mmCIF file of C-alpha atoms and ligand atoms in Angstrom:
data_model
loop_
_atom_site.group_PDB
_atom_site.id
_atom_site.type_symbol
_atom_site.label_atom_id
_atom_site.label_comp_id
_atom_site.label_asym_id
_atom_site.label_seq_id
_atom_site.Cartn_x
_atom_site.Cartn_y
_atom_site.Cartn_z
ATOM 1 C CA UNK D 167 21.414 61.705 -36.107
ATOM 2 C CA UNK D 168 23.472 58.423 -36.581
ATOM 3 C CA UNK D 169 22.946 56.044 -33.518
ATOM 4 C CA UNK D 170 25.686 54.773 -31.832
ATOM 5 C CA UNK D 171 26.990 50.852 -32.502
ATOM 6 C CA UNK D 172 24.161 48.256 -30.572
ATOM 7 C CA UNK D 173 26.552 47.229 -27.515
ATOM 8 C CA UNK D 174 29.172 49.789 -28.442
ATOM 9 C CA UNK D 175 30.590 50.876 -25.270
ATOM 10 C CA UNK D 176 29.757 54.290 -23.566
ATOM 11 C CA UNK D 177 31.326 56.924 -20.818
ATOM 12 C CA UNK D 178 27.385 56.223 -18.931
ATOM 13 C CA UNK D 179 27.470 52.135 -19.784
ATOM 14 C CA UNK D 180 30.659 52.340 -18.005
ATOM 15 C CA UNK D 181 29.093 53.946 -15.128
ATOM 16 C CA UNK D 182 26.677 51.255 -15.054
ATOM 17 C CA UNK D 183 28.603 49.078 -14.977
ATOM 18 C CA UNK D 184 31.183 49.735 -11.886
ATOM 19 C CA UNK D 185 28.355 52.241 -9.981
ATOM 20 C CA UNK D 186 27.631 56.036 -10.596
ATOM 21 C CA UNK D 187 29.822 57.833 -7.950
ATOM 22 C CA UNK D 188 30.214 61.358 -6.740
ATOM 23 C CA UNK D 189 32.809 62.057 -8.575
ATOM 24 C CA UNK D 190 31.487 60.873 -11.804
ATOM 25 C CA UNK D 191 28.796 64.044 -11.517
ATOM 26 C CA UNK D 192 30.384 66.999 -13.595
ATOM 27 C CA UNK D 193 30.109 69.813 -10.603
ATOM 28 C CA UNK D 194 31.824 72.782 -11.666
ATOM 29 C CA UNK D 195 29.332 75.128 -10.438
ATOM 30 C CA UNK D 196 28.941 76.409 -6.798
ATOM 31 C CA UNK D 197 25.335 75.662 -6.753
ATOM 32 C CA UNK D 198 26.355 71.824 -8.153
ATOM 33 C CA UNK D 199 29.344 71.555 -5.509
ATOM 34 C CA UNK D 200 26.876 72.391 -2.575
ATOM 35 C CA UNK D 201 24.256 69.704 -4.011
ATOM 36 C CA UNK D 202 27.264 67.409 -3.996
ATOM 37 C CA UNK D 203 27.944 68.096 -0.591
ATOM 38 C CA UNK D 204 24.672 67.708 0.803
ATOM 39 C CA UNK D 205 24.319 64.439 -1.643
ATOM 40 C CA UNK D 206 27.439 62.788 0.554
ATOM 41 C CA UNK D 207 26.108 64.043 3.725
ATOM 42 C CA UNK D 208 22.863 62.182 3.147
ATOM 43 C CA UNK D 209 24.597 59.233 1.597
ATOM 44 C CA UNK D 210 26.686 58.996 4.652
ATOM 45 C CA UNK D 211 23.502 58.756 6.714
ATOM 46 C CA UNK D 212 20.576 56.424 6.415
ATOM 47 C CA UNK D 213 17.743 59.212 6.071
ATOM 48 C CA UNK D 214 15.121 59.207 3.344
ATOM 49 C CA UNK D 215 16.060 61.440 0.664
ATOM 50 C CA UNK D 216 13.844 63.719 -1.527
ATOM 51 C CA UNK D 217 15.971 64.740 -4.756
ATOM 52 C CA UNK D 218 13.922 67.796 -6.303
ATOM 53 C CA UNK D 219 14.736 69.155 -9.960
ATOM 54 C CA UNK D 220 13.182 69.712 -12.961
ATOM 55 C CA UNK D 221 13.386 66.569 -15.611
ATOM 56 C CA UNK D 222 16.822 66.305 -17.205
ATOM 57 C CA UNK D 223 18.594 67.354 -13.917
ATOM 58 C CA UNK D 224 20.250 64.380 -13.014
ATOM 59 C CA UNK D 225 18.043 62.940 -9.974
ATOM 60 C CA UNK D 226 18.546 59.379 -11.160
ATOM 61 C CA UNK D 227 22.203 60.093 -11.834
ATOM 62 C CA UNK D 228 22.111 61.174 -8.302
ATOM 63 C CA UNK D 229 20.080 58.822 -6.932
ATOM 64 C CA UNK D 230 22.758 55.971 -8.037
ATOM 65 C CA UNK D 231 25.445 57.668 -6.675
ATOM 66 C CA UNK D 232 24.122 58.104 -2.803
ATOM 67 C CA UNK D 233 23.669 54.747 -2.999
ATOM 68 C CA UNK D 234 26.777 53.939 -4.167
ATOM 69 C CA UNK D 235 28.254 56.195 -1.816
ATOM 70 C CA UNK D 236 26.563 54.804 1.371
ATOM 71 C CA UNK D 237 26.970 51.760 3.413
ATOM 72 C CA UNK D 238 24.501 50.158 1.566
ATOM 73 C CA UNK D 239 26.484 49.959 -1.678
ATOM 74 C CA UNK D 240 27.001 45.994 -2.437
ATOM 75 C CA UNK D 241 23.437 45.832 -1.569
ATOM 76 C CA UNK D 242 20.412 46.365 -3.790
ATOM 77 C CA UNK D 243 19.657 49.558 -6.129
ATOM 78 C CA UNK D 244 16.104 48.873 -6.674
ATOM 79 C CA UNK D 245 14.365 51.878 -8.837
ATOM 80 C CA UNK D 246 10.346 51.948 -9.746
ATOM 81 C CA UNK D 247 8.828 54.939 -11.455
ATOM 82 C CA UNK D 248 5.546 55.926 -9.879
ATOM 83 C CA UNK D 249 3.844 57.272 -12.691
ATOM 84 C CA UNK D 250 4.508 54.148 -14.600
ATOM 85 C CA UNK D 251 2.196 51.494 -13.103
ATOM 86 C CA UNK D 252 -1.602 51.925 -13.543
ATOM 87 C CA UNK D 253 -3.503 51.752 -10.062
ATOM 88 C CA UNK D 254 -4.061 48.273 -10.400
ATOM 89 C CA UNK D 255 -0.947 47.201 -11.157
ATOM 90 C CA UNK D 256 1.072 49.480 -8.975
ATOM 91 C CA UNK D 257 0.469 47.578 -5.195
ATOM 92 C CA UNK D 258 1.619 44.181 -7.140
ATOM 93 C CA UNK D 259 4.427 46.051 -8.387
ATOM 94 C CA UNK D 260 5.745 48.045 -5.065
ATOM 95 C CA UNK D 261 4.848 45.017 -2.318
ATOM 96 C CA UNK D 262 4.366 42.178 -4.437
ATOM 97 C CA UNK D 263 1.793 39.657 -4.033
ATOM 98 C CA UNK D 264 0.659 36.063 -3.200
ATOM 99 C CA UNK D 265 -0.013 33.165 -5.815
ATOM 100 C CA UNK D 266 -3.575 34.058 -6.869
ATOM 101 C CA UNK D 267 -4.196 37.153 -5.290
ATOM 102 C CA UNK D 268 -5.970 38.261 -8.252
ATOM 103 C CA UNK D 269 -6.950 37.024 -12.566
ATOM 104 C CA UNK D 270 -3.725 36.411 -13.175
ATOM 105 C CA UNK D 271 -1.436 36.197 -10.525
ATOM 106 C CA UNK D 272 -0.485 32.786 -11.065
ATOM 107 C CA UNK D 273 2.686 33.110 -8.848
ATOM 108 C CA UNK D 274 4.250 34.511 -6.293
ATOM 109 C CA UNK D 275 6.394 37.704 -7.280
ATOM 110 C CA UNK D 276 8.338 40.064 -4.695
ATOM 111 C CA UNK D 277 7.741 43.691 -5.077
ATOM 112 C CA UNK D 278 10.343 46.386 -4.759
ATOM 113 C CA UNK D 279 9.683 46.883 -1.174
ATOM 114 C CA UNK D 280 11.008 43.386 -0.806
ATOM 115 C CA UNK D 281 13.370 43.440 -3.103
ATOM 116 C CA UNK D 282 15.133 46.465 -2.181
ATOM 117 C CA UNK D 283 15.711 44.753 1.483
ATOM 118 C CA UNK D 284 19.207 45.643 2.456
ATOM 119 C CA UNK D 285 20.039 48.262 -0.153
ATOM 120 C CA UNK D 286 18.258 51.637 -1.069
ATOM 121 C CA UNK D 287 14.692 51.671 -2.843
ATOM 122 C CA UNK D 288 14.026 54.668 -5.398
ATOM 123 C CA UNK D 289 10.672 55.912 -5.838
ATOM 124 C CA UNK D 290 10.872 57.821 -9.062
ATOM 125 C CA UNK D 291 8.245 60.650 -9.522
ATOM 126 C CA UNK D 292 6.567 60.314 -6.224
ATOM 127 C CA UNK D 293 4.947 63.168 -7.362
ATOM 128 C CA UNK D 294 2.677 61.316 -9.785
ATOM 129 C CA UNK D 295 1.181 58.951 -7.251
ATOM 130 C CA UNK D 296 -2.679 59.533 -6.631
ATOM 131 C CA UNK D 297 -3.923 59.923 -3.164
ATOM 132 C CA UNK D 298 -5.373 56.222 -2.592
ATOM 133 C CA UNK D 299 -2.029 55.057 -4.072
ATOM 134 C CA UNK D 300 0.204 57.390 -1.084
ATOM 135 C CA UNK D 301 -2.564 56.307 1.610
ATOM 136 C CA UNK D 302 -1.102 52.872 0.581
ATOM 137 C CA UNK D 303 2.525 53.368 0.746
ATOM 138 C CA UNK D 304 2.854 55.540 3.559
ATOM 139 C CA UNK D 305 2.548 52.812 6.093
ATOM 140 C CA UNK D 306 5.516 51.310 4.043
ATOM 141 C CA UNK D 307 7.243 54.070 3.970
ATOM 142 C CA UNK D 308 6.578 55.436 7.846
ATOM 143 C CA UNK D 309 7.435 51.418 9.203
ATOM 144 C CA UNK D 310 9.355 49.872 6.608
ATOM 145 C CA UNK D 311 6.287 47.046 6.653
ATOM 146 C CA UNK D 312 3.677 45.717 4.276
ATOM 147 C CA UNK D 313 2.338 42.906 3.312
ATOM 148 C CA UNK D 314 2.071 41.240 -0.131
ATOM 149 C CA UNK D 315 -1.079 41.716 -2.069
ATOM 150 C CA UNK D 316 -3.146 38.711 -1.142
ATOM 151 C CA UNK D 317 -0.636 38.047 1.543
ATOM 152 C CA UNK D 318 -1.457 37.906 5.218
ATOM 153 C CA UNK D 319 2.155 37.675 7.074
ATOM 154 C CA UNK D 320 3.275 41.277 7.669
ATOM 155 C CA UNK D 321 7.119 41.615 5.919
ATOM 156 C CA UNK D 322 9.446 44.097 7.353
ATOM 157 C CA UNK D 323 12.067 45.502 5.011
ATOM 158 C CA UNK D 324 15.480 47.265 5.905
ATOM 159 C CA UNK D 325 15.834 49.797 2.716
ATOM 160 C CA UNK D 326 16.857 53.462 2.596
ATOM 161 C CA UNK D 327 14.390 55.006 0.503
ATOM 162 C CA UNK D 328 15.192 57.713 -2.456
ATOM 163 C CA UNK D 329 12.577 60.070 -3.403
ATOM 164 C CA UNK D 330 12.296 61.804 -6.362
ATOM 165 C CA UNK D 331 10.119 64.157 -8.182
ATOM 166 C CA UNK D 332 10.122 67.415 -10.424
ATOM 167 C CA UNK D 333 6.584 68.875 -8.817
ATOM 168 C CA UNK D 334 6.389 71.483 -5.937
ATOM 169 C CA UNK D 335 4.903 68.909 -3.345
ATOM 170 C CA UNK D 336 4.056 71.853 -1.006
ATOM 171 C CA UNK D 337 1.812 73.233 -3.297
ATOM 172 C CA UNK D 338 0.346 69.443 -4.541
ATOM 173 C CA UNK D 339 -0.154 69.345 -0.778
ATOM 174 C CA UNK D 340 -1.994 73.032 -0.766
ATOM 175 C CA UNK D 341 -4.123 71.576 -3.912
ATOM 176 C CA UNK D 342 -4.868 68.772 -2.025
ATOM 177 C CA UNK D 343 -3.419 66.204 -4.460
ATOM 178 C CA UNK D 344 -0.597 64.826 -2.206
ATOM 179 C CA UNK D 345 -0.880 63.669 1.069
ATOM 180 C CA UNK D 346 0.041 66.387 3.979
ATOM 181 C CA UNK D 347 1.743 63.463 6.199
ATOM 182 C CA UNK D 348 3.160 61.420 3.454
ATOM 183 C CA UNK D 349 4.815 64.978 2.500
ATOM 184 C CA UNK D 350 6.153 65.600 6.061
ATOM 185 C CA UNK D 351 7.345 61.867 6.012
ATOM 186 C CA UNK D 352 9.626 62.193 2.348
ATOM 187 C CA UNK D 353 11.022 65.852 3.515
ATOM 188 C CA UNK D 354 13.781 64.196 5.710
ATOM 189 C CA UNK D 355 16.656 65.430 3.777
ATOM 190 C CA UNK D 356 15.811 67.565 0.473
ATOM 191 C CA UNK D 357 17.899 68.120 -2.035
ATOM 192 C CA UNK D 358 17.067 70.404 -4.760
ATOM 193 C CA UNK D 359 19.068 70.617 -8.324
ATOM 194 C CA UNK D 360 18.928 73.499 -10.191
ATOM 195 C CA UNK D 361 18.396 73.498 -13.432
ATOM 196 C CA UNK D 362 20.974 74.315 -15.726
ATOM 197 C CA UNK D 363 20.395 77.794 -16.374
ATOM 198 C CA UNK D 364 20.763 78.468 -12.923
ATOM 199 C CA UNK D 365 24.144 77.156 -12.420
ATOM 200 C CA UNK D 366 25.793 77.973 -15.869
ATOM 201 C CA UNK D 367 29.432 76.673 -14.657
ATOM 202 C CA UNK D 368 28.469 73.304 -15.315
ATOM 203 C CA UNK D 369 27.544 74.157 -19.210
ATOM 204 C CA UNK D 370 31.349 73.293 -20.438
ATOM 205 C CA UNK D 371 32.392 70.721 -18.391
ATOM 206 C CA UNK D 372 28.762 68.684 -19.390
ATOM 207 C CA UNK D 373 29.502 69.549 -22.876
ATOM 208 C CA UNK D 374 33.349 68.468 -22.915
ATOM 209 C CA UNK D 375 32.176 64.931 -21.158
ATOM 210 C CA UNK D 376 29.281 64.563 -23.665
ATOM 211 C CA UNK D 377 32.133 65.435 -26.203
ATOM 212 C CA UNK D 378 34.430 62.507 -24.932
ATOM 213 C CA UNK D 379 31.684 60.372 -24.771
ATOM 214 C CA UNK D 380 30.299 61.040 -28.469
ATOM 215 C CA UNK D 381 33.714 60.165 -29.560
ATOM 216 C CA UNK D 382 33.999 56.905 -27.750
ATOM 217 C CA UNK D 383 30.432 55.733 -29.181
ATOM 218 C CA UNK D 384 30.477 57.498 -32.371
ATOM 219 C CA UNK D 385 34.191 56.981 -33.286
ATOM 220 C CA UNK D 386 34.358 60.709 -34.190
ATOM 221 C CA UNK D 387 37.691 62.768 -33.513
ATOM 222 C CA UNK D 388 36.238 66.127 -32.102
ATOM 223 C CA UNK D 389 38.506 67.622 -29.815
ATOM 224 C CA UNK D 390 36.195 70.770 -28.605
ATOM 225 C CA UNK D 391 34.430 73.812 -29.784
ATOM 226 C CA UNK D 392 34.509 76.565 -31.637
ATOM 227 C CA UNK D 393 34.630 80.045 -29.422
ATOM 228 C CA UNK D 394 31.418 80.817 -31.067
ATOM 229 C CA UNK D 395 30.010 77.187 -30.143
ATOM 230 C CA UNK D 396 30.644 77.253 -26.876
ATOM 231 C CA UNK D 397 29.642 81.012 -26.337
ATOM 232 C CA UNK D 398 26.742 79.624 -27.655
ATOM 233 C CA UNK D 399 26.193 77.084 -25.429
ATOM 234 C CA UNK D 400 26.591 78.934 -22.597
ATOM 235 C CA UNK D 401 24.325 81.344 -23.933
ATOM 236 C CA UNK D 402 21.540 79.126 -24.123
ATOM 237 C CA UNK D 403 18.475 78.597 -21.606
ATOM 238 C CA UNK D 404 18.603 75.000 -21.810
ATOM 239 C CA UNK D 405 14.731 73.834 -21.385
ATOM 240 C CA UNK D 406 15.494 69.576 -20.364
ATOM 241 C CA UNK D 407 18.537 71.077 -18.476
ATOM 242 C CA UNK D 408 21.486 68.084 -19.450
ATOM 243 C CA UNK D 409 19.420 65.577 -20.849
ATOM 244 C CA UNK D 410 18.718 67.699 -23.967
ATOM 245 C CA UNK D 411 22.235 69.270 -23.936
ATOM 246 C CA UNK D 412 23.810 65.736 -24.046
ATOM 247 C CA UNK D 413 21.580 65.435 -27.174
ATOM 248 C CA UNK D 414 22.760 68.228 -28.456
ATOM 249 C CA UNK D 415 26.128 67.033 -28.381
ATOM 250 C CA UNK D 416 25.502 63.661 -29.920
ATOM 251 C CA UNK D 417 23.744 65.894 -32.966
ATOM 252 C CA UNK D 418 26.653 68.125 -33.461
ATOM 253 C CA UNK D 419 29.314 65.074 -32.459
ATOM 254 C CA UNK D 420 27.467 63.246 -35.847
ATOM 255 C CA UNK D 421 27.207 66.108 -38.259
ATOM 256 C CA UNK D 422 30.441 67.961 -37.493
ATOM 257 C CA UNK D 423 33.183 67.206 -39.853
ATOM 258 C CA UNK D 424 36.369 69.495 -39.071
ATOM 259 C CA UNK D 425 37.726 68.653 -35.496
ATOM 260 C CA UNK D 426 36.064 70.618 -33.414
ATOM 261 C CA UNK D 427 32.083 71.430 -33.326
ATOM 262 C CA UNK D 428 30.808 74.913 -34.853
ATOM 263 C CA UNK D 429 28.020 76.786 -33.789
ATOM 264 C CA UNK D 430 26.349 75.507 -37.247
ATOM 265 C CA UNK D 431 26.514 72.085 -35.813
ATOM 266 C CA UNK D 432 24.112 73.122 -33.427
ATOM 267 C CA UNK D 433 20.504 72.706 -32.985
ATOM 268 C CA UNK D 434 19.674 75.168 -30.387
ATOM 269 C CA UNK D 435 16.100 75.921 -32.087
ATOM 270 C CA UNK D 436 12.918 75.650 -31.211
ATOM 271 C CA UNK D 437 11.524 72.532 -32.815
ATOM 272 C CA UNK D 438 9.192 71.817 -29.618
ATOM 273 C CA UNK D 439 7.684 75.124 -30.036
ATOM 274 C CA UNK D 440 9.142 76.132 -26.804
ATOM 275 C CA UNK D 441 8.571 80.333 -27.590
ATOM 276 C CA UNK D 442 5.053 79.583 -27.956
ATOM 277 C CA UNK D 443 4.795 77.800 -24.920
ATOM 278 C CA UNK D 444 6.457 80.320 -23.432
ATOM 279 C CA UNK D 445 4.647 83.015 -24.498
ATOM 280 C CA UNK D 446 1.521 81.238 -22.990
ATOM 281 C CA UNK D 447 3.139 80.413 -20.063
ATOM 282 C CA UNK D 448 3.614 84.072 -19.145
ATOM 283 C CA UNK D 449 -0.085 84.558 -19.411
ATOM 284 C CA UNK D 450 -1.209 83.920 -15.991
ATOM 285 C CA UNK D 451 -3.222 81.281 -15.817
ATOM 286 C CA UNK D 452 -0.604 79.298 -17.280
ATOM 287 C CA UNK D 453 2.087 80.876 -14.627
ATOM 288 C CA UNK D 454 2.042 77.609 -12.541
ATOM 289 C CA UNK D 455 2.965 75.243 -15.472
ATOM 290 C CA UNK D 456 6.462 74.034 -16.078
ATOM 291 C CA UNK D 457 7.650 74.936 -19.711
ATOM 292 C CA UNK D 458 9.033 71.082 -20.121
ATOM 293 C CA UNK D 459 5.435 69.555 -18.887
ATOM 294 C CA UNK D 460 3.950 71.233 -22.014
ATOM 295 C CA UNK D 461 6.165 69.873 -24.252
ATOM 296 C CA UNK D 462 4.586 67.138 -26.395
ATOM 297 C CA UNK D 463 8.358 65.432 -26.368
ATOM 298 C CA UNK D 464 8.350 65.543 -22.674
ATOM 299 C CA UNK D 465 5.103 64.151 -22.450
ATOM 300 C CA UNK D 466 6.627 61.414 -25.394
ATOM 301 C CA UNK D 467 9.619 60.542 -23.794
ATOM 302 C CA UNK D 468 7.877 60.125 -20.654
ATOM 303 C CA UNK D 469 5.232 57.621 -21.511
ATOM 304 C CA UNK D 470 8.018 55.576 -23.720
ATOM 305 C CA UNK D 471 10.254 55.469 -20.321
ATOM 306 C CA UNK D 472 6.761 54.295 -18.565
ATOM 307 C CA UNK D 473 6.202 51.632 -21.318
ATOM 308 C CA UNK D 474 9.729 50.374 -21.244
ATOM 309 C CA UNK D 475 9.318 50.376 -17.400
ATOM 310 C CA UNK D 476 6.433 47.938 -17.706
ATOM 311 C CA UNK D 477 8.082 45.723 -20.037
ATOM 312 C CA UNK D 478 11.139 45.602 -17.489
ATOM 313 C CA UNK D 479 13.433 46.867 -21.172
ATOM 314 C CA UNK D 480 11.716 44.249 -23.480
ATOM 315 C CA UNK D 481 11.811 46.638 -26.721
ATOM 316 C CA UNK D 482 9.761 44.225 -28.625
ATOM 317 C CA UNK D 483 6.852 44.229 -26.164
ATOM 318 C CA UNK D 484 7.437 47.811 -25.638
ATOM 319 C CA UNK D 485 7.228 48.997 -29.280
ATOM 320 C CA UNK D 486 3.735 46.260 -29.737
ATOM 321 C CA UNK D 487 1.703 47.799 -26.490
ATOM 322 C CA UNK D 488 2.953 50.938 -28.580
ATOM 323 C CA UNK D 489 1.804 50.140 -31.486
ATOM 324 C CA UNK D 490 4.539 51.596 -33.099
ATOM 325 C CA UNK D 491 7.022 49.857 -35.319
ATOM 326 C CA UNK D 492 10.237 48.145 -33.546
ATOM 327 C CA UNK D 493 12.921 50.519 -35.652
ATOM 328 C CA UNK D 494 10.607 53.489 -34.657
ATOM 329 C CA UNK D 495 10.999 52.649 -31.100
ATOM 330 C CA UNK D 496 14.726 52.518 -31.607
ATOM 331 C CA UNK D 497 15.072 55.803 -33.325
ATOM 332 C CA UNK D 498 12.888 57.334 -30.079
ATOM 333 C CA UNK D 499 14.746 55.526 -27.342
ATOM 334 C CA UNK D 500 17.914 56.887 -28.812
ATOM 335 C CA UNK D 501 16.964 60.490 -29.594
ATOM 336 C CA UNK D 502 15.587 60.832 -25.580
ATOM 337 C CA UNK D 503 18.501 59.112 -24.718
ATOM 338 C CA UNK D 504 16.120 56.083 -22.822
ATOM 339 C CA UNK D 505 18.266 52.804 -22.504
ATOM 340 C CA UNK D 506 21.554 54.081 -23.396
ATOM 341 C CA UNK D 507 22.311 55.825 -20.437
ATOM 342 C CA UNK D 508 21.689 56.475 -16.836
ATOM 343 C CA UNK D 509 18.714 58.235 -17.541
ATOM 344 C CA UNK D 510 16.563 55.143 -17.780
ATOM 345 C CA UNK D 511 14.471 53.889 -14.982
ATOM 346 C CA UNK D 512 16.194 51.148 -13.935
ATOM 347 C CA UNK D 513 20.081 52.160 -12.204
HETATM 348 N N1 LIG F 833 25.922 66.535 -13.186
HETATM 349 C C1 LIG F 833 25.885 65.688 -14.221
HETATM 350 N N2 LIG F 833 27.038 65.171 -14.705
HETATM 351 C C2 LIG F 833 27.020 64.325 -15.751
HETATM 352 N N3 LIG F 833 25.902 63.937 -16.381
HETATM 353 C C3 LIG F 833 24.727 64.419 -15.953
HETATM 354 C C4 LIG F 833 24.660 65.311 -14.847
HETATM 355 N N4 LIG F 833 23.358 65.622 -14.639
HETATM 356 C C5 LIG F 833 22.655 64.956 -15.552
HETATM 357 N N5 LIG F 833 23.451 64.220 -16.354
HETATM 358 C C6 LIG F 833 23.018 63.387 -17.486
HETATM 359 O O1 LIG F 833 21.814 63.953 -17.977
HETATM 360 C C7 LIG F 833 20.885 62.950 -18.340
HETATM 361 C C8 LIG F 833 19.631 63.097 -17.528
HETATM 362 O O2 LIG F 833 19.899 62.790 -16.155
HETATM 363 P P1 LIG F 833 18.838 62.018 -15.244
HETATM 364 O O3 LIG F 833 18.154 60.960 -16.015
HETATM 365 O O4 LIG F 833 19.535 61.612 -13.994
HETATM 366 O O5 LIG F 833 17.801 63.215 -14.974
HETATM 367 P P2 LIG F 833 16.445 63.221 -14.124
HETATM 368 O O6 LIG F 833 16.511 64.420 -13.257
HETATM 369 O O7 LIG F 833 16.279 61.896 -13.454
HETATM 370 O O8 LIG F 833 15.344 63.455 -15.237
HETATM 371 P P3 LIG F 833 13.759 63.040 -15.229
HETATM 372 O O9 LIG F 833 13.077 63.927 -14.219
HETATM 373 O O10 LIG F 833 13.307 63.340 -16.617
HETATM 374 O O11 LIG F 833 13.699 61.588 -14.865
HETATM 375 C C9 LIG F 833 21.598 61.630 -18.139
HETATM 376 O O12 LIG F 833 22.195 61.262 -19.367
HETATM 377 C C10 LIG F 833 22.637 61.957 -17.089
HETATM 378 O O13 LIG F 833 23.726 61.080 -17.191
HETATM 379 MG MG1 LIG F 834 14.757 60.527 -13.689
#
């Protein structure tokens, strides 16, 4: 797959860079038009939010645009990823803390708590926390107060706060991994996205924008599909729901060469072994497993977007703590898609 231009413009860059709105969402569907609805509802109130879906949904998509869309647009966006701060690190990271507060700390720094104040805060894969970690943010969460690691004054912050995650919290909360009241606080307004094989009408209108947008970055001249390429498209299950169907587009966008993509421009197989998985996902004791969470990619792309998290985007840092070669790094970031678009952890 040839990678777009470094800096070339993009349909999601653009996005970034005047705000994700409602209307940039692709919402053909009913199911996507009632998510929509209750999206604007929530954004037009100042209630935490819980945005459920399976990975590749568009939760941080989402997430930008309720923000956008409420009265706290102008105001901060401030997103941290949960699962991508090791215990230590991750009270620093969401309250901040006080020059030498620990080895190390040899300033002051503001966590995202703090930083947030004013504009929405989006705690990315809440689901990931572990249970000393939600004992420690529920206060923050419950009272909008903390204090700074290290710190004695108590800070009070005036955020809206975004959840997100792609586990069943009930049952984390049955298992006894998630906090019972930290899970009553985060339910104040759910919204769940299906994934794409549950809402089907969204299929071609993803794949015409991914289409536009291949041709802006790529400089190719496609101007849709084939009957056969879109029947296939619609035919297909789509495991990583629009995240992997965007890459599928960017495949077929660089190999096609008439003016419109064929079916044999695209890769709808199985290179993550997901018909294995599948197969032992049926077996019960695997029946509780999501497919994606199997998925050595998933589990890949994940720990990349955790790395890059860390480094705050420094590639170079990213690809050493990696130990993986900078052009390497590259060639991952851009086949999951990390960086380029909205799909990153940072809005
Ligand atoms: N309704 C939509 N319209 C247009 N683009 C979408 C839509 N839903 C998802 N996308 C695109 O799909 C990709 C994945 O979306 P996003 O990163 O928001 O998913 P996610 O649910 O946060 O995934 P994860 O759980 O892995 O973090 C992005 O490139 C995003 O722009
Ligand atoms: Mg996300």
């Amino acid at each position: 797959m040839t990678d777009p231009e470094p800096g070339s413009p993009s349909i999601t860059q653009a996005y970034r860079d005047r705000g994700v709105t409602f209307d940039d969402l692709v919402a053909d569907d009913p199911a996507m038009k009632k998510v929509i609805a209750d999206a604007r509802r929530a954004a037009g109130s100042d209630a935490s939010v819980l945005l459920f879906g399976e990975s590749g949904t568009g939760k941080n998509l989402l997430a930008q645009a309720i923000h956008n869309g409420s009265r706290r647009n102008g105001k901060p966006l401030i997103a941290a990823n949960c699962a991508a701060f090791a215990e230590t690190l991750l009270e620093s990271e969401l309250f901040g803390h006080e020059k030498g507060a620990f080895t190390g700390a040899d300033r002051q720094k503001r966590g995202v708590f703090e930083l947030a104040d004013g504009g929405t805060l989006f705690l990315d894969e809440i689901g990931e926390l572990s249970r000393s970690a939600q004992a420690k943010i529920l206060r923050a969460v419950e009272y909008k107060e903390f204090e700074r690691v290290g710190g004695e004054k108590t800070l009070r912050t005036d955020i809206r706060i975004v959840f997100a995650t792609n586990r069943d919290l009930a049952e984390a909360v049955r298992g006894g991994e998630f906090r019972e009241d930290l899970f009553h606080r985060i339910h104040e307004f759910k919204i769940e996205i299906p994934p794409l094989r549950r809402r089907r009408g969204d299929v071609e209108g993803l794949a015409r924008r991914y289409l536009r947008e291949c041709n802006a970055t790529l400089g190719t001249r496609l101007d849709g599909f084939s009957d056969d390429a879109l029947r296939a498209l619609l035919d297909f299950d789509w495991p990583g729901n629009a995240r992997r169907l965007r890459a599928v587009i960017r495949r077929a966008c660089a190999i096609a060469d008439g003016t419109r993509v064929e079916v044999s421009d695209l890769d709808l197989s199985d290179p993550l072994g997901i018909k294995v998985v599948e197969a032992a996902a049926s077996s019960a004791a695997a029946a509780d497993l999501a497919l994606e969470d199997w998925q050595l990619a998933t589990v890949e792309r994940r720990h990349i977007e955790r790395v890059m998290a860390y480094t705050k985007g420094n590639k170079s840092e990213a690809a050493r703590i990696l130990d993986i070669a900078r052009t390497t790094l590259d060639r991952k970031l851009a086949g999951y898609g990390i960086g380029d678009d909205s799909g990153g952890d940072r809005p």
